[in-house]
Short mmCIF file of C-alpha atoms in Angstrom, two decimals:
data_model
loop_
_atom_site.label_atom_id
_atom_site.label_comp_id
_atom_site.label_asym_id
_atom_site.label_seq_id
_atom_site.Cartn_x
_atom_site.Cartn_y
_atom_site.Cartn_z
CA UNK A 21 7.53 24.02 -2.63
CA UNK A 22 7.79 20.36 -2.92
CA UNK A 23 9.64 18.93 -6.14
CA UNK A 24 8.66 15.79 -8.55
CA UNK A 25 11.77 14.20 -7.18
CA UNK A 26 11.47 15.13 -3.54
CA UNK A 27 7.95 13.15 -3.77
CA UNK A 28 8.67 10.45 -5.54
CA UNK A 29 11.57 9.82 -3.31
CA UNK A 30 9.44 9.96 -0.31
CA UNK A 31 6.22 8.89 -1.67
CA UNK A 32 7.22 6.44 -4.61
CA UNK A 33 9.61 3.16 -3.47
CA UNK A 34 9.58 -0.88 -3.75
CA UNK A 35 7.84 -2.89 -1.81
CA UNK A 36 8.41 -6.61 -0.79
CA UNK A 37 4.76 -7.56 0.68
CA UNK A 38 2.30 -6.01 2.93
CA UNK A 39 3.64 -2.69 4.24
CA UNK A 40 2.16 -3.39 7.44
CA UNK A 41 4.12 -6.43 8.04
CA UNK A 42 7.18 -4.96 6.14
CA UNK A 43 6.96 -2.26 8.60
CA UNK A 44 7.16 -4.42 11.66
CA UNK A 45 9.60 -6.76 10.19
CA UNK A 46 11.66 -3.77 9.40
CA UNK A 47 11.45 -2.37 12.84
CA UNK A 48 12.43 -5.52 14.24
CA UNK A 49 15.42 -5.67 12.42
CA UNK A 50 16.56 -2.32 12.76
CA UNK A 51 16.23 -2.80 16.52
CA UNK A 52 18.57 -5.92 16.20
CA UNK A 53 21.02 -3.94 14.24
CA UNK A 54 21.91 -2.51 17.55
CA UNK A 55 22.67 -5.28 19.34
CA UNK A 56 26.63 -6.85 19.53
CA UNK A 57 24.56 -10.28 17.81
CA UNK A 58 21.26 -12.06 16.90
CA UNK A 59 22.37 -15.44 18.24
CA UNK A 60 20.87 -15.43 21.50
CA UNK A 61 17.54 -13.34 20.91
CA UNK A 62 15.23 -14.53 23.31
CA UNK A 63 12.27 -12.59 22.98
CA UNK A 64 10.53 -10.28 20.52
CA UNK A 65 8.03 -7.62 21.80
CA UNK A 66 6.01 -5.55 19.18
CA UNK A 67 3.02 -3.01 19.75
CA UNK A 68 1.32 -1.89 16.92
CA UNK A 69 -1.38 0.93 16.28
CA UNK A 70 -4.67 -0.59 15.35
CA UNK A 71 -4.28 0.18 11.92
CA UNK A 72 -1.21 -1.78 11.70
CA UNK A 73 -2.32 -4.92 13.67
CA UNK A 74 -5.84 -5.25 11.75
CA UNK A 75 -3.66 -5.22 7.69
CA UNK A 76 -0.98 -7.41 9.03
CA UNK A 77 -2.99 -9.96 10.91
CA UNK A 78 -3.76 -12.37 7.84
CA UNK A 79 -1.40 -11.23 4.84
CA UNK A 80 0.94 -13.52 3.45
CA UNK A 81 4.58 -12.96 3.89
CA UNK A 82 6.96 -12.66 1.16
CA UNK A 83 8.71 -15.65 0.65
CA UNK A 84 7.47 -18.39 3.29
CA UNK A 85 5.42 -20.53 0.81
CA UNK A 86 1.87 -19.34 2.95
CA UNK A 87 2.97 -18.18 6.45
CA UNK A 88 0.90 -15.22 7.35
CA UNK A 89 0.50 -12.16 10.34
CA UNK A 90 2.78 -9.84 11.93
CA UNK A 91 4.14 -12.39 14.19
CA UNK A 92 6.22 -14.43 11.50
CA UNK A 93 7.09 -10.87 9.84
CA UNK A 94 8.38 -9.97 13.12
CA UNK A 95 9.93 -13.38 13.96
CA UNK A 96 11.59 -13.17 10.30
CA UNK A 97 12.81 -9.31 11.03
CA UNK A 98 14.60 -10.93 14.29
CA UNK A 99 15.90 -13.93 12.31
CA UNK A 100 17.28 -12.54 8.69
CA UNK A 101 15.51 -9.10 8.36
CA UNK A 102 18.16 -6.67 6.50
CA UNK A 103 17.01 -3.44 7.72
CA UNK A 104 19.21 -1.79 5.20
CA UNK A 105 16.73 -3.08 2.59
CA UNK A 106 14.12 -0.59 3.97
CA UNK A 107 10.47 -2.56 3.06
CA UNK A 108 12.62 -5.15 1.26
CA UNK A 109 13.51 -6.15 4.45
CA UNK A 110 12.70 -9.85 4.12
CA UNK A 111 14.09 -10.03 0.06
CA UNK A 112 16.98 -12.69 1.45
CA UNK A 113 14.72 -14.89 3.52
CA UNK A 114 15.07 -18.66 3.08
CA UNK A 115 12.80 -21.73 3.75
CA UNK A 116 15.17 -22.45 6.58
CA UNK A 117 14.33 -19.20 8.28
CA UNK A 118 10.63 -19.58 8.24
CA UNK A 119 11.11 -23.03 9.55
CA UNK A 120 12.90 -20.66 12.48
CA UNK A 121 10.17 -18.56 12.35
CA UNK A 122 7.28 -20.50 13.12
CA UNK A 123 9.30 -22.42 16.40
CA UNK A 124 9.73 -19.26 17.38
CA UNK A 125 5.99 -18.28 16.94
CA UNK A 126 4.84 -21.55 18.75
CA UNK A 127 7.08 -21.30 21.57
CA UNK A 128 5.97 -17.71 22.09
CA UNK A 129 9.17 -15.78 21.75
CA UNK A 130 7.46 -12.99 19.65
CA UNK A 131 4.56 -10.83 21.05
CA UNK A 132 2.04 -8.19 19.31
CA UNK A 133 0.40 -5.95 21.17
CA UNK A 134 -2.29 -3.89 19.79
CA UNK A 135 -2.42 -0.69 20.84
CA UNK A 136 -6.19 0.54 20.28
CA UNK A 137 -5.78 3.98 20.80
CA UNK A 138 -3.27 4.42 18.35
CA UNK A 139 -4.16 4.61 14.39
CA UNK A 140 -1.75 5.49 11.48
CA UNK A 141 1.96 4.05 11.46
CA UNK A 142 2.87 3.45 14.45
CA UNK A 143 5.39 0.24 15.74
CA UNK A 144 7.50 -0.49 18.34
CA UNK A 145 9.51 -3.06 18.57
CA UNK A 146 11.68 -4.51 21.54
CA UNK A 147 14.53 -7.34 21.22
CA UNK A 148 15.79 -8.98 24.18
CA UNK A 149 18.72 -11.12 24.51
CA UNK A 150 20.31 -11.88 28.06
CA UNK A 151 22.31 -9.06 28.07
CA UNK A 152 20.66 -6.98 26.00
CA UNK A 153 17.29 -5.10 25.28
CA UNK A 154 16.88 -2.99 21.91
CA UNK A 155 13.91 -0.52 20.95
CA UNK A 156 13.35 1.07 17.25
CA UNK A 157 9.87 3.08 16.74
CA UNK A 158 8.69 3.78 13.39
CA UNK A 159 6.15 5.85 12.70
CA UNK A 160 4.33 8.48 10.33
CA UNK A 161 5.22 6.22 7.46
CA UNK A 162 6.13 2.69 7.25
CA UNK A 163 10.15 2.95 6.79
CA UNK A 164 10.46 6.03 8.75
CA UNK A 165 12.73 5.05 11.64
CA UNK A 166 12.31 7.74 14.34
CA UNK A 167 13.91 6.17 16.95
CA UNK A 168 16.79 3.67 18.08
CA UNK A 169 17.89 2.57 21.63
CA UNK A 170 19.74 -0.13 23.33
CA UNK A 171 20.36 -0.44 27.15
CA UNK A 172 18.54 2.80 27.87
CA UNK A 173 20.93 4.91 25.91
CA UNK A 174 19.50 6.55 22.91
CA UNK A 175 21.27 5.68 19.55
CA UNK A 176 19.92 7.37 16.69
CA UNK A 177 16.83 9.47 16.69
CA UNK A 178 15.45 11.20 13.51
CA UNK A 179 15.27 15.05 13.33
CA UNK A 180 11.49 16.05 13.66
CA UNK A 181 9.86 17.28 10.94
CA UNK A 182 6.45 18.90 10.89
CA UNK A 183 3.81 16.59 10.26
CA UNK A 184 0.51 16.63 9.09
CA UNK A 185 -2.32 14.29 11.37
CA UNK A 186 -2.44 12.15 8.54
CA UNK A 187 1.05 11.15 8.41
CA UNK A 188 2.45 12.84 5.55
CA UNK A 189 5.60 15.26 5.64
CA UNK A 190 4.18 18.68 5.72
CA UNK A 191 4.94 20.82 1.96
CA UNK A 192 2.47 18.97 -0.02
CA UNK A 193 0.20 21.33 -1.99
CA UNK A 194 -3.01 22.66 -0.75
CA UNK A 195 -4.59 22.41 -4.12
CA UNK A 196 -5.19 19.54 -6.67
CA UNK A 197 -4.02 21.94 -9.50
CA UNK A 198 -0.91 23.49 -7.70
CA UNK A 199 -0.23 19.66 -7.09
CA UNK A 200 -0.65 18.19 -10.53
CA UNK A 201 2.39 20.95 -11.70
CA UNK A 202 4.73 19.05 -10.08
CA UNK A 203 4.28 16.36 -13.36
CA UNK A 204 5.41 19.27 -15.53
CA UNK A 205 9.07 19.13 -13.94
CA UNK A 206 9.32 15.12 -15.28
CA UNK A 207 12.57 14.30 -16.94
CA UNK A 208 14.40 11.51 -18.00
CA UNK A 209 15.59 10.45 -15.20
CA UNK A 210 12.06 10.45 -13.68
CA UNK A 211 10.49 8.64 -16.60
CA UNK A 212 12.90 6.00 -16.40
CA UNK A 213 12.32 5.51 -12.21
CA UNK A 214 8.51 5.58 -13.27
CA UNK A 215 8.78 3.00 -15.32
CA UNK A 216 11.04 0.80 -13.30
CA UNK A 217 7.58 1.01 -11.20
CA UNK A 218 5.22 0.10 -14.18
CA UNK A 219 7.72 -3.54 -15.45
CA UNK A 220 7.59 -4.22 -11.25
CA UNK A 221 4.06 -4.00 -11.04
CA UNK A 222 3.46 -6.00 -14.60
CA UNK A 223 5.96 -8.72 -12.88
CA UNK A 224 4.11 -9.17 -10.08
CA UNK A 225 0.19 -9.20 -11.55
CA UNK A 226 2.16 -11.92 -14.22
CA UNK A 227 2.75 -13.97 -11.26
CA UNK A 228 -1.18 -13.89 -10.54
CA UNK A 229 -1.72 -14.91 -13.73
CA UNK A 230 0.82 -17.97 -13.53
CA UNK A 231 -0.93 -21.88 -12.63
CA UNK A 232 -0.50 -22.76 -8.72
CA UNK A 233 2.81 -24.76 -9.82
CA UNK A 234 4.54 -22.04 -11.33
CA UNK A 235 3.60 -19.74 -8.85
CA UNK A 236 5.20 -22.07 -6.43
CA UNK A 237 8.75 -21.92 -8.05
CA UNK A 238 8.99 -18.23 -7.84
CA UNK A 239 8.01 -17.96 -4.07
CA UNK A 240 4.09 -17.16 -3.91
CA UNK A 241 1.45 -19.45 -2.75
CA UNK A 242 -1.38 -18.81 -4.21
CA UNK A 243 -4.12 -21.26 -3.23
CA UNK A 244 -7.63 -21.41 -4.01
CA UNK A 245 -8.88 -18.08 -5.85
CA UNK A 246 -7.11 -16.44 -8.80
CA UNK A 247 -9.61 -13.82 -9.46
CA UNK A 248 -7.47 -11.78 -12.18
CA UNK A 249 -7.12 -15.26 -14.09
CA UNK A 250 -10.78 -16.32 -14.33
CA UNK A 251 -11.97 -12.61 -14.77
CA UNK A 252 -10.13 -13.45 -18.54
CA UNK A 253 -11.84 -16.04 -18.86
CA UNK A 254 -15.14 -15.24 -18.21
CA UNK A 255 -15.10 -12.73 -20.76
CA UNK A 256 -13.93 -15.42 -23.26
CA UNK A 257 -16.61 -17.20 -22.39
CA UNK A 258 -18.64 -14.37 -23.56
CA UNK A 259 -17.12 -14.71 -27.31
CA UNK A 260 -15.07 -11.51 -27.51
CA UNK A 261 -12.37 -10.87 -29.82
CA UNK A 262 -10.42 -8.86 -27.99
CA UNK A 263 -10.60 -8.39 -24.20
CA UNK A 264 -12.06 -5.03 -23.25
CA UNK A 265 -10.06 -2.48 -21.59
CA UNK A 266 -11.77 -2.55 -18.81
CA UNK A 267 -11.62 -5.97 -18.39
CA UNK A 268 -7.61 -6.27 -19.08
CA UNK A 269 -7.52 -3.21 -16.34
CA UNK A 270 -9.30 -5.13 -13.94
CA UNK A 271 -7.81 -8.32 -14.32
CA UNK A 272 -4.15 -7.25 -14.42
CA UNK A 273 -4.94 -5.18 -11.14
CA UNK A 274 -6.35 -8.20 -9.43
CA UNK A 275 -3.77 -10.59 -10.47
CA UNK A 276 -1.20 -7.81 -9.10
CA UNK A 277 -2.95 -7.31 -5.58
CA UNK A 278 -4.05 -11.51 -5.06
CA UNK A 279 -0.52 -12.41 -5.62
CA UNK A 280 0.99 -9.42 -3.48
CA UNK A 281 -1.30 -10.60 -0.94
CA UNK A 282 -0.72 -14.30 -1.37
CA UNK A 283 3.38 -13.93 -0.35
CA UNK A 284 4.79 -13.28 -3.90
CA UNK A 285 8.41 -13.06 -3.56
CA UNK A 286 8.21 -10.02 -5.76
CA UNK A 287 8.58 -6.23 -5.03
CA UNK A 288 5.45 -4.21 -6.27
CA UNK A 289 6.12 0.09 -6.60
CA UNK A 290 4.04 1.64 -4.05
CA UNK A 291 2.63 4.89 -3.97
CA UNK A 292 1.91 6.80 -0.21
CA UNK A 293 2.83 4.39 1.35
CA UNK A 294 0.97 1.23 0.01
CA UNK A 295 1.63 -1.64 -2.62
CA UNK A 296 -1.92 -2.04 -3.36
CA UNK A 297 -2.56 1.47 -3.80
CA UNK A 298 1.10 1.49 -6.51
CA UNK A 299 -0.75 -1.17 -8.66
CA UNK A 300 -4.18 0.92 -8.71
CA UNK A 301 -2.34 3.64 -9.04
CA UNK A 302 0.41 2.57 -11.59
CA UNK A 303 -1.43 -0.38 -14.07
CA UNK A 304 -4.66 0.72 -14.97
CA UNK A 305 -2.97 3.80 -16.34
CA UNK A 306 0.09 1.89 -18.18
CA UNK A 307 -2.35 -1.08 -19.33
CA UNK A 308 -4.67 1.85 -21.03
CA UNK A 309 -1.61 3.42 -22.30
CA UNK A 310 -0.13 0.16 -23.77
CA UNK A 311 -3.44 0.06 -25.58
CA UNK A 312 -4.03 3.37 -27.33
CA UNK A 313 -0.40 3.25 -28.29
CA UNK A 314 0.45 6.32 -26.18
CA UNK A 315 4.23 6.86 -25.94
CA UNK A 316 6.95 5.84 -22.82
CA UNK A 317 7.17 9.37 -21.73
CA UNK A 318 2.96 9.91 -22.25
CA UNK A 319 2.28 6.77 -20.27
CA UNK A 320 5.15 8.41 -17.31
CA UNK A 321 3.80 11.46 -16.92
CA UNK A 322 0.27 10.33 -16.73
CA UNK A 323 1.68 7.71 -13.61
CA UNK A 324 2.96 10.31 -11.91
CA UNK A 325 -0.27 12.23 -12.30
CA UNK A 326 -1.82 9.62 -11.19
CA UNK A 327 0.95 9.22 -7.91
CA UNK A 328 0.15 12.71 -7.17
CA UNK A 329 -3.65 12.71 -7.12
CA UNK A 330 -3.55 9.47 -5.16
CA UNK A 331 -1.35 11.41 -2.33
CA UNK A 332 -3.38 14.45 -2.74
CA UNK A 333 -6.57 11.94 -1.21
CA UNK A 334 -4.29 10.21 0.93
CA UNK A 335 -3.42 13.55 2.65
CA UNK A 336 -7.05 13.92 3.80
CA UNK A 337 -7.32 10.14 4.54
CA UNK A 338 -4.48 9.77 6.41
CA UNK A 339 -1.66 7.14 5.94
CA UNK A 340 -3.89 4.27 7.12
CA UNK A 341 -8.38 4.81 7.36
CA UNK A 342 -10.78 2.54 7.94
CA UNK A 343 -11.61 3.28 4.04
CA UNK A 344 -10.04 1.14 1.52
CA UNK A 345 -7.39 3.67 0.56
CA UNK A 346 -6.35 1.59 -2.31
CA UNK A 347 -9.63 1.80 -3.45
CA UNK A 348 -10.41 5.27 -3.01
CA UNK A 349 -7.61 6.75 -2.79
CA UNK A 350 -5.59 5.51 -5.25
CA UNK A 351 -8.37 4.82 -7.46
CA UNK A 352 -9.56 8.73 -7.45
CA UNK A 353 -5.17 8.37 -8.81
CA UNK A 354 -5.79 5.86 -11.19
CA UNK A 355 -9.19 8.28 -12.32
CA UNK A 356 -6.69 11.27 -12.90
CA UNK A 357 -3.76 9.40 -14.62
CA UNK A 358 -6.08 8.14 -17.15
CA UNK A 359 -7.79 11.01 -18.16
CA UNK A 360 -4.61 12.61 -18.43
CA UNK A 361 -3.43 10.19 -20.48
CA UNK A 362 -6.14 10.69 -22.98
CA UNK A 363 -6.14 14.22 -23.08
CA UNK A 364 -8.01 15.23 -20.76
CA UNK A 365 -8.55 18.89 -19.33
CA UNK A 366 -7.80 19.55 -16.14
CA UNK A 367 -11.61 19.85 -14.88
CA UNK A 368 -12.34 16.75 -16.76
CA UNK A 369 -9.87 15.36 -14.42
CA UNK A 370 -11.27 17.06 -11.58
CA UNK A 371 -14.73 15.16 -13.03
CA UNK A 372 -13.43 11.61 -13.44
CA UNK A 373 -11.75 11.72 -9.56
CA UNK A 374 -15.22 13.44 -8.23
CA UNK A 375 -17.29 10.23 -9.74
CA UNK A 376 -14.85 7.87 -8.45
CA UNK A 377 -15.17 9.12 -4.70
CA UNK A 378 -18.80 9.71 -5.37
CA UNK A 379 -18.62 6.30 -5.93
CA UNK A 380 -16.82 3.83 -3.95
CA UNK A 381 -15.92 6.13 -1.12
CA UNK A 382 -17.17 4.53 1.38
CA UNK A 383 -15.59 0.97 0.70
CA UNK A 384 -14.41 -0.70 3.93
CA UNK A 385 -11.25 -1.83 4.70
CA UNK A 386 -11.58 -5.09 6.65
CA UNK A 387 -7.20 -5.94 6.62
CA UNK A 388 -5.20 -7.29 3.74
CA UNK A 389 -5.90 -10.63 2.64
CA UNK A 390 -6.34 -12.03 -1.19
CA UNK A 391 -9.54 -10.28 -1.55
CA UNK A 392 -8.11 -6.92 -1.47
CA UNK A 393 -8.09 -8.22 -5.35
CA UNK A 394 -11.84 -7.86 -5.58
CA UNK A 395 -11.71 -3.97 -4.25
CA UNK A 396 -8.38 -2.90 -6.12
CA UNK A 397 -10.00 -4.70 -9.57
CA UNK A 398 -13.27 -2.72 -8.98
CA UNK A 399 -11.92 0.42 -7.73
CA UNK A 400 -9.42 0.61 -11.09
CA UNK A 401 -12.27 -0.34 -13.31
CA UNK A 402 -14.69 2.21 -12.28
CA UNK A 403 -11.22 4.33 -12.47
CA UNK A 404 -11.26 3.54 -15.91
CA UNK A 405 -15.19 3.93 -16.50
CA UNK A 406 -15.13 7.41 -14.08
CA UNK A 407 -12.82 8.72 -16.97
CA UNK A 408 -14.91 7.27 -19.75
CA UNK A 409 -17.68 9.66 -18.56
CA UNK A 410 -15.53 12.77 -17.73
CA UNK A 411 -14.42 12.45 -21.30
CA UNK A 412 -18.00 12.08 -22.84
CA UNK A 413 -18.65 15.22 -20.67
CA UNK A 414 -20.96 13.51 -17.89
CA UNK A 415 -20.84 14.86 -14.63
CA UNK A 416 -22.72 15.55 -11.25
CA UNK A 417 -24.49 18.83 -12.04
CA UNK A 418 -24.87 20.25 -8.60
CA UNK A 419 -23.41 19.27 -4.69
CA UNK A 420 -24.48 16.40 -3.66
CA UNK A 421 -23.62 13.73 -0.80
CA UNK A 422 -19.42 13.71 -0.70
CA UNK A 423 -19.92 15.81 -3.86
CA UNK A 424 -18.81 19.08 -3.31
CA UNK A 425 -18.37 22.28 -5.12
CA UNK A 426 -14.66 21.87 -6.00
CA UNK A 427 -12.35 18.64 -6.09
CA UNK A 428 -10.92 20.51 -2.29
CA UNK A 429 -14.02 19.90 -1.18
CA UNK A 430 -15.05 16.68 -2.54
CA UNK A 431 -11.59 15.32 -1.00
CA UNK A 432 -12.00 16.86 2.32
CA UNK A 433 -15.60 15.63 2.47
CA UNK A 434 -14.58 11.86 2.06
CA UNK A 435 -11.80 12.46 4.35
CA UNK A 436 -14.25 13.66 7.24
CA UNK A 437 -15.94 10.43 6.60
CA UNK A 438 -13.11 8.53 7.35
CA UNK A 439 -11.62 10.41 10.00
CA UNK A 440 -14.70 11.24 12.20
CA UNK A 441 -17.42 9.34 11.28
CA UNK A 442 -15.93 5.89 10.66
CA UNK A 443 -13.62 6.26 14.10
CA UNK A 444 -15.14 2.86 15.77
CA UNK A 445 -15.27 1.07 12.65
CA UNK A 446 -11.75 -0.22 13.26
CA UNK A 447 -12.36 -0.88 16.58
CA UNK A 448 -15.58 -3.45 15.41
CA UNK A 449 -13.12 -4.88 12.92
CA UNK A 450 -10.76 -5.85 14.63
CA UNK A 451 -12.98 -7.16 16.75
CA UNK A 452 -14.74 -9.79 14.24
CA UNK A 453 -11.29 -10.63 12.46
CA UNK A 454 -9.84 -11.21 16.00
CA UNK A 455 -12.21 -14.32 16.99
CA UNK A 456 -10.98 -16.08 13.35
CA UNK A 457 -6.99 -15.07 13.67
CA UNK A 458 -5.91 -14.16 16.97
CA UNK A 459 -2.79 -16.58 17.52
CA UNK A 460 -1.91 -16.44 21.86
CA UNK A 461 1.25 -14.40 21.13
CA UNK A 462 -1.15 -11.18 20.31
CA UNK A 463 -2.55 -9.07 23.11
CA UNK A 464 -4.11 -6.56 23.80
#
């Protein structure tokens, strides 16, 4: 049976950036950590699984004052990517080495190939130099190096483990309540990792908050929008007092994703595998916490409920979906954490993730970009409203659309959805962001 520490270890780590781009930037590097030297690199050669391409194909990357796609993340891997740094990959980049970057861009030295019959995790990433030619493949999840070669020969190569469809290491529970135990096992030691997660994500959403010109000094370029900002002061416009709780929720969450997404040189926690889904997973929960005065090892234990309900969707979802995963996902999380938190029974739990899916579950994911802000503020807020209800004892009588009998059900339900009845949607999506962003290094 899986432990609290075996999944947060696997499930629960920093992130610098978009994991998509993280992930090819870090199999890029790892690839050059085989060769005898990066001086004479002459080309970089990257295919991608759809999922991949379509959330790395307009992000901002970490550092490079507004630089954006899985080319420059690749370029940057190549040029100063420390693959020991897992999805920190690029935390050493300087100006100088986007400058680097781009030439390299323009003059076509780095290809991505999408691979549209792939989905999930999936890159694989070729470095040639004159002598040379290096291959890593990651897949499953976004630092999970499976594979090293140079020259033909075979270097390192990961021991299989069974795997589900969706990506995830198999051992995960089969039920919602046998997963939610796990939280019982907390200790210090895991309080303290959980809330090295919490003061990251709080870091980051305070660099959302921050004017364009501070921004600027700490890395981030943050141009036009700053939704979690104005979202403050809309409701002062209103004459309030005090700023709701859901409005602080959905305003720190914002701040968090548009500044993520804007090239924040700032690691965010991320839970299964996503940034955006660690600050819907991790802030509504610590921001109502803060609040009602709850104490540091309350607040902990109700993020890693909320961690563990947001894998327990992801499971059916699968690593990457055409769904907004930080949305649903991690906001069904969010849904669980806080109802937790306020002392909540374990059906009313079951209650306030059932209205959340019932909810948003079929919100789109159209690639990450600043306006993943608007979905991960929404999804936490009706995270936060979904357990106002369970609480007051509302609830969806009988079955009814994704609504199932049990929260199995309900789960399994939304992941059909996604896996089977949303299968061209990526395919369409691609197809409409491709005629805006498609640069003449990516092919098909």
């Amino acid at each position: 049976m899986l432990t609290l520490k075996e999944f947060l270890r696997s499930e629960v780590k920093p992130a610098l950036g978009c994991t998509e781009p993280g992930a090819v930037a870090l199999a890029v590097a790892r690839a050059c950590a085989e060769l005898p030297g990066r001086d004479d690199i002459a080309a970089v050669r990257v295919t991608v699984s759809s999922s991949i391409y379509k959330n790395g194909m307009a992000v901002g990357i970490p550092g490079t004052k507004g630089a954006r796609g899985n080319a420059i993340a690749a370029a940057m891997g190549a040029i100063c990517g420390d693959a020991s740094l897992g999805l920190e990959v690029l935390r050493n980049s300087t100006l100088e080495d986007v400058a680097k970057a781009e030439a390299w861009v323009r003059d076509e030295r780095v290809s991505i190939y999408c691979d549209p019959d792939r989905s999930g995790v999936y890159v694989l990433a070729s470095v040639f130099t004159p002598g040379h030619k290096a291959v890593c493949l990651i897949e499953n999840s976004h630092s999970n190096v499976v594979k090293t070669v140079l020259d033909n020969e075979t270097t390192y190569e990961a021991e299989r483990k069974g795997s589900s469809a969706s990506g995830f290491d198999d051992g995960f529970p089969q039920t919602l309540q046998e997963a939610l135990a796990m939280a019982d096992e907390i200790d210090a030691e895991d309080v303290k990792f959980i809330w090295d997660g919490i003061n990251m994500n709080y870091k980051v959403a305070e660099g959302g908050f921050r004017s364009q010109q501070e921004c600027s000094s700490c890395g981030a370029c943050l141009q036009g929008s700053k939704f979690g900002l104005t979202l403050l002061e809309i409701d002062q416009d209103c004459g309030c007092d005090k700023v709701p709780a859901a409005m602080e929720i959905r305003s720190t969450c914002a701040a968090a994703a548009e500044a993520r997404m804007s090239g924040i040189l700032l690691p965010v926690m991320s839970s299964a595998g996503s940034g955006n889904h660690g600050i819907t997973a991790i802030l509504p929960v610590a921001v109502l916490g803060r609040r009602t005065g709850k104490s540091v090892e309350e607040i902990a234990k109700a993020v890693a409920v909320s961690h563990i309900a947001t894998s327990f969707v992801k499971h059916n979802l699968g690593r990457l979906s055409p769904v907004c995963g930080c949305s649903v996902a991690a906001g069904a999380g969010a849904a669980a954490g806080m109802t937790y938190l306020m002392g909540g029974s374990y059906d009313q739990i079951c209650t306030a993730m059932s209205l959340l899916l019932a909810n948003i579950a079929g919100m789109l994911c159209d690639g990450a970009k600043e306006s993943c802000a608007l979905k991960v503020g929404a999804a936490a807020t009706e995270a936060y409203y979904a357990m106002e209800w369970a609480l007051m004892g509302q609830r969806l009588a009988v079955p009814q659309g994704v609504f199932g009998e049990t929260i199995e059900e309900t789960v399994e339900n939304v992941g059909r959805i996604s896996r089977e009845g949303m299968r061209t949607v990526d395919r369409v999506m691609i197809e409409i962001l491709d005629k805006r962003h498609r640069p003449s290094s990516v092919a098909f």
